[in-house]
Structure formats: structure tokens, C-alpha cells
Amino acid sequence: MRIAHTALWTRDIDAAAAFWMKYFGATVGEPYRSQRRPGFISRFVHLPTGPDQIELMTGPWLPVDAQDERVGWDHIAISLGDQAAVDALAERCKADGCLKSGPRTTGDGFYEAVIAMPDGTPVEITT
């Protein structure tokens, strides 16, 4: 058994797709526009290291003023393999203004940093 994909809502699907391509070397599928649910659009992000996929979803009904924390999934963690890769991506994101929390070793032993998608969704990068 494995997770087939993870889905997340975003207000700007094209900016979200560009984020995954720029920082993770992902390829992103063409937009799917639902005939049954007008306004729903999704795109699948394919990470270069395997079958892992993220479904980006958007719709005009998404609230503009959503709270940062809410019940449900909080973030996704992407393993970059080693500390140098985390440091390098964190530095790129700092220069681009999307670093939320710099590299550190957490109390539970993870070496990580947190970056933000264009709409603020956190993405943890770890070893």
C-alpha cells in the first residue's frame, strides 16, 4: 500500500505549478477543467525522484481570507536527501522571499527548513 497522491487547494494554480517546477524540478501536467463542477481546475505535479504526485486544485469558491491554521493537513515534507541540499534550497528561497523558517535541527531530530508556496502554503524541506 502507498499514497497515490496528495492534493492541496491553492488560489493561483499557475503560480503554484511554477513554484514546484522552479524549486523541485517537477513536471506539471496540463490543467484539467471539470465539466461537472464549473470552475474546478486541477494539475498534477510529478516529482523527479519517483511516483510521488501532488494534485494542485483551485476553484472560485476558495476563501480569500483563510486562516493559517485549521483542521486538516498542515504541510507536506519533501526529503532532499542531505543537509547541503536543504541549505542550498533554503538559501535560494531566502533570496526569493519565500523562506518561512531557516534550516535547523528540530527537537525530534529532523534537519529541516520551511518554505512557502506563493499562496503561503508551507512546504517543509528536510534531509
XYZ file of N, CA, C and O in Angstrom:
508
model
N 0.844 -1.169 0.000
C 0.000 0.000 0.000
C 0.897 1.243 0.000
O 1.943 1.257 0.637
N 0.470 2.265 -0.727
C 1.193 3.531 -0.754
C 0.210 4.654 -1.029
O -0.892 4.423 -1.509
N 0.622 5.866 -0.729
C -0.205 7.025 -1.026
C -0.081 7.312 -2.520
O 1.027 7.446 -3.039
N -1.196 7.389 -3.221
C -1.183 7.624 -4.664
C -0.830 9.073 -4.990
O -0.051 9.337 -5.904
N -1.422 10.005 -4.262
C -1.063 11.408 -4.413
C -1.609 12.191 -3.230
O -2.447 11.702 -2.485
N -1.104 13.381 -3.081
C -1.569 14.318 -2.065
C -2.176 15.493 -2.807
O -1.622 15.931 -3.818
N -3.296 15.999 -2.334
C -3.963 17.115 -3.013
C -3.976 18.337 -2.109
O -4.088 18.211 -0.890
N -3.846 19.498 -2.730
C -3.956 20.723 -1.957
C -4.635 21.798 -2.775
O -4.496 21.875 -3.986
N -5.412 22.610 -2.056
C -6.108 23.739 -2.672
C -5.161 24.923 -2.751
O -4.359 25.147 -1.845
N -5.261 25.680 -3.805
C -4.475 26.889 -3.967
C -5.311 27.916 -4.718
O -6.169 27.551 -5.532
N -5.078 29.166 -4.446
C -5.839 30.214 -5.131
C -5.289 30.494 -6.530
O -6.006 30.944 -7.397
N -3.983 30.273 -6.724
C -3.342 30.559 -8.016
C -2.613 29.309 -8.484
O -1.465 29.076 -8.137
N -3.295 28.510 -9.275
C -2.758 27.211 -9.679
C -1.523 27.342 -10.570
O -0.607 26.531 -10.491
N -1.467 28.380 -11.388
C -0.295 28.560 -12.252
C 0.933 28.971 -11.448
O 2.039 28.481 -11.696
N 0.760 29.838 -10.458
C 1.870 30.218 -9.592
C 2.330 29.020 -8.769
O 3.537 28.820 -8.574
N 1.393 28.212 -8.296
C 1.746 27.010 -7.539
C 2.519 26.029 -8.417
O 3.523 25.450 -7.995
N 2.082 25.845 -9.649
C 2.782 24.954 -10.572
C 4.203 25.457 -10.831
O 5.167 24.673 -10.816
N 4.348 26.751 -11.043
C 5.673 27.341 -11.283
C 6.590 27.139 -10.075
O 7.790 26.866 -10.233
N 6.051 27.243 -8.862
C 6.811 27.017 -7.632
C 7.407 25.619 -7.617
O 8.595 25.434 -7.362
N 6.580 24.606 -7.891
C 7.057 23.221 -7.865
C 8.074 22.950 -8.962
O 9.030 22.197 -8.765
N 7.912 23.568 -10.114
C 8.891 23.400 -11.192
C 10.212 24.077 -10.825
O 11.285 23.492 -10.995
N 10.147 25.298 -10.325
C 11.344 26.081 -10.025
C 12.176 25.482 -8.902
O 13.395 25.363 -9.024
N 11.544 25.121 -7.803
C 12.298 24.703 -6.621
C 12.531 23.204 -6.500
O 13.431 22.778 -5.789
N 11.743 22.384 -7.193
C 11.872 20.941 -7.055
C 12.109 20.211 -8.375
O 12.180 18.999 -8.396
N 12.203 20.946 -9.477
C 12.441 20.309 -10.769
C 11.295 19.422 -11.217
O 11.487 18.498 -12.008
N 10.104 19.702 -10.741
C 8.937 18.885 -11.070
C 8.440 19.185 -12.477
O 8.689 20.260 -13.021
N 7.741 18.230 -13.026
C 6.986 18.481 -14.248
C 5.524 18.589 -13.823
O 5.096 17.945 -12.863
N 4.776 19.407 -14.522
C 3.384 19.644 -14.149
C 2.499 19.376 -15.356
O 2.765 19.876 -16.453
N 1.476 18.581 -15.128
C 0.553 18.238 -16.205
C -0.321 19.409 -16.617
O -0.400 20.439 -15.940
N -0.967 19.234 -17.720
C -1.880 20.245 -18.238
C -3.085 20.398 -17.310
O -3.470 19.451 -16.631
N -3.713 21.555 -17.304
C -4.888 21.747 -16.455
C -6.053 20.849 -16.876
O -6.304 20.647 -18.058
N -6.719 20.302 -15.884
C -7.964 19.572 -16.082
C -9.086 20.484 -15.594
O -9.037 20.988 -14.473
N -10.061 20.704 -16.427
C -11.210 21.539 -16.078
C -12.450 20.653 -16.007
O -12.838 20.040 -17.002
N -13.040 20.608 -14.830
C -14.182 19.738 -14.601
C -15.416 20.230 -15.345
O -15.734 21.421 -15.322
N -16.123 19.306 -15.984
C -17.404 19.616 -16.621
C -18.529 19.551 -15.597
O -19.542 20.230 -15.730
N -18.345 18.711 -14.562
C -19.375 18.537 -13.530
C -19.352 19.633 -12.481
O -20.378 19.909 -11.869
N -18.198 20.217 -12.247
C -18.071 21.248 -11.209
C -17.429 22.484 -11.832
O -16.208 22.658 -11.788
N -18.210 23.349 -12.438
C -17.674 24.516 -13.134
C -16.746 25.348 -12.246
O -17.063 25.633 -11.091
N -15.595 25.694 -12.788
C -14.608 26.484 -12.067
C -13.515 25.659 -11.426
O -12.465 26.175 -11.079
N -13.757 24.328 -11.252
C -12.739 23.466 -10.663
C -11.666 23.167 -11.698
O -11.955 22.752 -12.815
N -10.413 23.410 -11.307
C -9.260 23.109 -12.166
C -8.238 22.373 -11.318
O -8.018 22.733 -10.153
N -7.608 21.361 -11.880
C -6.519 20.681 -11.181
C -5.363 20.429 -12.137
O -5.548 20.386 -13.362
N -4.180 20.305 -11.557
C -2.969 19.965 -12.305
C -2.144 19.033 -11.426
O -2.014 19.271 -10.224
N -1.569 17.996 -12.014
C -0.741 17.069 -11.251
C 0.726 17.445 -11.368
O 1.244 17.673 -12.464
N 1.377 17.511 -10.214
C 2.808 17.770 -10.100
C 3.496 16.414 -9.970
O 3.122 15.609 -9.113
N 4.482 16.168 -10.817
C 5.242 14.915 -10.790
C 6.659 15.229 -10.343
O 7.400 15.921 -11.058
N 7.024 14.730 -9.157
C 8.362 14.960 -8.648
C 9.354 14.076 -9.408
O 9.014 12.967 -9.820
N 10.579 14.552 -9.606
C 11.524 13.836 -10.459
C 12.063 12.536 -9.885
O 12.638 11.740 -10.615
N 11.872 12.281 -8.600
C 12.501 11.122 -7.978
C 11.626 9.884 -7.899
O 12.028 8.892 -7.312
N 10.445 9.926 -8.439
C 9.645 8.720 -8.358
C 8.175 8.948 -8.611
O 7.790 9.927 -9.232
N 7.374 8.046 -8.062
C 5.944 8.095 -8.365
C 5.177 9.141 -7.560
O 3.976 9.274 -7.742
N 5.859 9.866 -6.680
C 5.165 10.846 -5.836
C 4.508 11.925 -6.676
O 5.128 12.491 -7.566
N 3.240 12.204 -6.370
C 2.494 13.218 -7.102
C 1.734 14.112 -6.134
O 1.297 13.668 -5.078
N 1.576 15.352 -6.535
C 0.774 16.308 -5.785
C -0.262 16.860 -6.751
O 0.073 17.273 -7.855
N -1.516 16.835 -6.343
C -2.576 17.408 -7.171
C -2.865 18.819 -6.673
O -3.270 19.013 -5.531
N -2.617 19.792 -7.524
C -2.970 21.174 -7.217
C -4.397 21.393 -7.680
O -4.763 21.000 -8.790
N -5.206 22.017 -6.821
C -6.618 22.221 -7.150
C -6.999 23.664 -6.848
O -6.505 24.255 -5.890
N -7.899 24.206 -7.665
C -8.398 25.549 -7.416
C -9.856 25.650 -7.834
O -10.363 24.812 -8.594
N -10.491 26.665 -7.327
C -11.881 26.946 -7.673
C -12.241 28.335 -7.181
O -11.654 28.833 -6.224
N -13.186 28.982 -7.823
C -13.543 30.352 -7.461
C -14.188 30.474 -6.085
O -14.326 31.580 -5.566
N -14.564 29.375 -5.452
C -15.218 29.401 -4.153
C -14.231 29.432 -2.984
O -14.638 29.567 -1.838
N -12.936 29.324 -3.263
C -11.960 29.333 -2.168
C -11.979 30.677 -1.449
O -11.970 31.729 -2.093
N -11.978 30.655 -0.126
C -11.984 31.919 0.618
C -10.671 32.673 0.444
O -9.609 32.066 0.365
N -10.761 33.970 0.357
C -9.575 34.810 0.188
C -8.866 35.001 1.519
O -7.657 35.111 1.580
N -9.607 34.999 2.600
C -9.036 35.306 3.909
C -8.942 34.078 4.815
O -9.186 34.153 6.006
N -8.544 32.929 4.263
C -8.442 31.702 5.051
C -7.408 31.863 6.168
O -6.418 32.571 6.017
N -7.648 31.210 7.279
C -6.728 31.240 8.408
C -5.495 30.392 8.096
O -5.562 29.435 7.328
N -4.364 30.732 8.714
C -3.132 29.964 8.507
C -3.253 28.544 9.048
O -2.755 27.609 8.453
N -3.897 28.371 10.192
C -4.032 27.040 10.768
C -5.503 26.655 10.832
O -6.365 27.479 11.129
N -5.756 25.400 10.523
C -7.125 24.900 10.509
C -7.061 23.383 10.633
O -5.998 22.788 10.460
N -8.164 22.754 10.882
C -8.211 21.309 10.948
C -7.918 20.744 9.569
O -8.391 21.263 8.561
N -7.130 19.707 9.504
C -6.772 19.088 8.229
C -5.271 19.063 8.045
O -4.505 19.402 8.949
N -4.822 18.688 6.871
C -3.399 18.605 6.590
C -2.769 19.984 6.741
O -3.320 20.978 6.311
N -1.579 20.020 7.316
C -0.887 21.284 7.543
C 0.175 21.565 6.498
O 0.301 22.677 6.014
N 0.972 20.573 6.162
C 2.057 20.783 5.205
C 2.466 19.442 4.607
O 2.037 18.396 5.056
N 3.318 19.523 3.609
C 3.948 18.339 3.041
C 5.440 18.496 3.295
O 5.962 19.614 3.304
N 6.127 17.405 3.532
C 7.569 17.430 3.728
C 8.227 16.723 2.543
O 7.846 15.615 2.192
N 9.190 17.396 1.946
C 9.916 16.843 0.811
C 11.344 16.559 1.258
O 12.051 17.465 1.704
N 11.760 15.312 1.157
C 13.124 14.935 1.518
C 14.051 15.235 0.342
O 13.849 14.741 -0.767
N 15.054 16.056 0.602
C 16.013 16.425 -0.438
C 17.266 15.555 -0.396
O 18.124 15.672 -1.259
N 17.391 14.715 0.616
C 18.490 13.756 0.658
C 19.586 14.067 1.654
O 20.080 13.181 2.323
N 19.999 15.335 1.735
C 21.071 15.662 2.672
C 20.992 17.124 3.104
O 20.249 17.926 2.541
N 21.790 17.421 4.127
C 21.772 18.752 4.729
C 22.202 19.834 3.744
O 21.628 20.917 3.722
N 23.181 19.547 2.902
C 23.653 20.538 1.926
C 22.542 20.933 0.958
O 22.421 22.105 0.588
N 21.714 19.973 0.551
C 20.612 20.273 -0.365
C 19.559 21.139 0.316
O 19.017 22.067 -0.292
N 19.289 20.862 1.598
C 18.340 21.690 2.354
C 18.881 23.106 2.467
O 18.167 24.088 2.218
N 20.153 23.236 2.836
C 20.773 24.556 2.978
C 20.733 25.336 1.666
O 20.419 26.528 1.650
N 21.046 24.666 0.562
C 21.092 25.338 -0.746
C 19.699 25.824 -1.165
O 19.550 26.967 -1.628
N 18.685 24.977 -1.011
C 17.342 25.397 -1.408
C 16.819 26.480 -0.476
O 16.172 27.433 -0.926
N 17.124 26.367 0.813
C 16.702 27.406 1.760
C 17.320 28.748 1.388
O 16.658 29.789 1.446
N 18.575 28.741 0.973
C 19.250 29.982 0.577
C 18.599 30.575 -0.676
O 18.387 31.782 -0.764
N 18.279 29.734 -1.659
C 17.570 30.208 -2.866
C 16.235 30.835 -2.497
O 15.865 31.895 -3.003
N 15.508 30.151 -1.613
C 14.184 30.641 -1.222
C 14.283 31.916 -0.397
O 13.422 32.791 -0.506
N 15.323 32.034 0.400
C 15.532 33.275 1.158
C 15.726 34.439 0.202
O 15.122 35.503 0.363
N 16.558 34.235 -0.815
C 16.805 35.279 -1.815
C 15.532 35.643 -2.574
O 15.335 36.795 -2.957
N 14.658 34.663 -2.764
C 13.403 34.888 -3.487
C 12.257 35.338 -2.583
O 11.151 35.583 -3.059
N 12.502 35.392 -1.275
C 11.482 35.870 -0.343
C 10.438 34.848 0.070
O 9.380 35.222 0.565
N 10.719 33.561 -0.125
C 9.718 32.561 0.252
C 10.201 31.598 1.340
O 9.586 30.560 1.560
N 11.276 31.963 2.041
C 11.742 31.164 3.171
C 10.958 31.587 4.409
O 10.960 32.753 4.776
N 10.263 30.639 5.050
C 9.495 30.945 6.256
C 10.305 30.695 7.518
O 10.169 31.404 8.499
N 11.136 29.660 7.500
C 11.903 29.267 8.679
C 13.199 28.625 8.205
O 13.165 27.643 7.463
N 14.319 29.178 8.631
C 15.623 28.707 8.164
C 15.993 27.321 8.659
O 15.356 26.777 9.565
N 17.026 26.758 8.069
C 17.460 25.409 8.423
C 17.806 25.287 9.908
O 18.406 26.187 10.491
N 17.418 24.156 10.475
C 17.690 23.872 11.874
C 17.432 22.396 12.138
O 16.750 21.734 11.362
N 17.949 21.920 13.244
C 17.619 20.578 13.702
C 16.529 20.733 14.748
O 16.690 21.462 15.728
N 15.412 20.078 14.518
C 14.268 20.200 15.417
C 14.461 19.326 16.648
O 15.337 18.461 16.685
N 13.614 19.526 17.636
C 13.667 18.732 18.855
C 13.452 17.250 18.627
O 13.910 16.420 19.406
N 12.768 16.903 17.539
C 12.554 15.485 17.242
C 13.603 14.930 16.275
O 13.462 13.843 15.740
N 14.687 15.718 16.038
C 15.830 15.205 15.306
C 15.843 15.404 13.805
O 16.736 14.912 13.127
N 14.886 16.128 13.251
C 14.859 16.374 11.811
C 15.662 17.622 11.478
O 15.576 18.621 12.176
N 16.442 17.574 10.407
C 17.082 18.772 9.881
C 16.155 19.281 8.799
O 15.863 18.575 7.828
N 15.658 20.500 8.971
C 14.628 20.991 8.062
C 14.635 22.506 7.960
O 15.217 23.209 8.782
N 13.950 22.978 6.946
C 13.610 24.383 6.768
C 12.179 24.386 6.240
O 11.670 23.358 5.775
N 11.519 25.539 6.313
C 10.154 25.638 5.804
C 10.116 26.774 4.791
O 10.554 27.891 5.073
N 9.607 26.458 3.616
C 9.431 27.459 2.566
C 7.931 27.600 2.303
O 7.139 26.792 2.795
N 7.548 28.619 1.569
C 6.128 28.862 1.336
C 5.826 28.942 -0.149
O 6.547 29.588 -0.909
N 4.741 28.287 -0.537
C 4.226 28.430 -1.894
C 3.733 29.859 -2.056
O 3.571 30.585 -1.076
N 3.452 30.312 -3.275
C 3.001 31.689 -3.489
C 1.787 32.094 -2.663
O 1.657 33.250 -2.274
N 0.897 31.146 -2.339
C -0.279 31.500 -1.536
C -0.047 31.298 -0.039
O -0.971 31.428 0.749
N 1.193 30.970 0.353
C 1.534 30.826 1.758
C 1.524 29.408 2.291
O 1.910 29.173 3.433
N 1.100 28.441 1.509
C 1.079 27.051 1.964
C 2.491 26.607 2.319
O 3.405 26.733 1.495
N 2.695 26.083 3.538
C 4.048 25.682 3.931
C 4.484 24.367 3.282
O 3.690 23.438 3.127
N 5.768 24.323 2.908
C 6.402 23.119 2.396
C 7.673 22.924 3.212
O 8.548 23.794 3.202
N 7.740 21.829 3.930
C 8.915 21.522 4.732
C 9.933 20.824 3.824
O 9.577 19.910 3.091
N 11.171 21.287 3.873
C 12.238 20.601 3.142
C 13.153 20.001 4.193
O 13.530 20.642 5.166
N 13.491 18.752 4.030
C 14.236 18.011 5.036
C 15.252 17.090 4.389
O 15.242 16.899 3.165
N 16.115 16.531 5.231
C 17.095 15.568 4.741
C 16.403 14.251 4.509
O 16.814 13.400 3.849
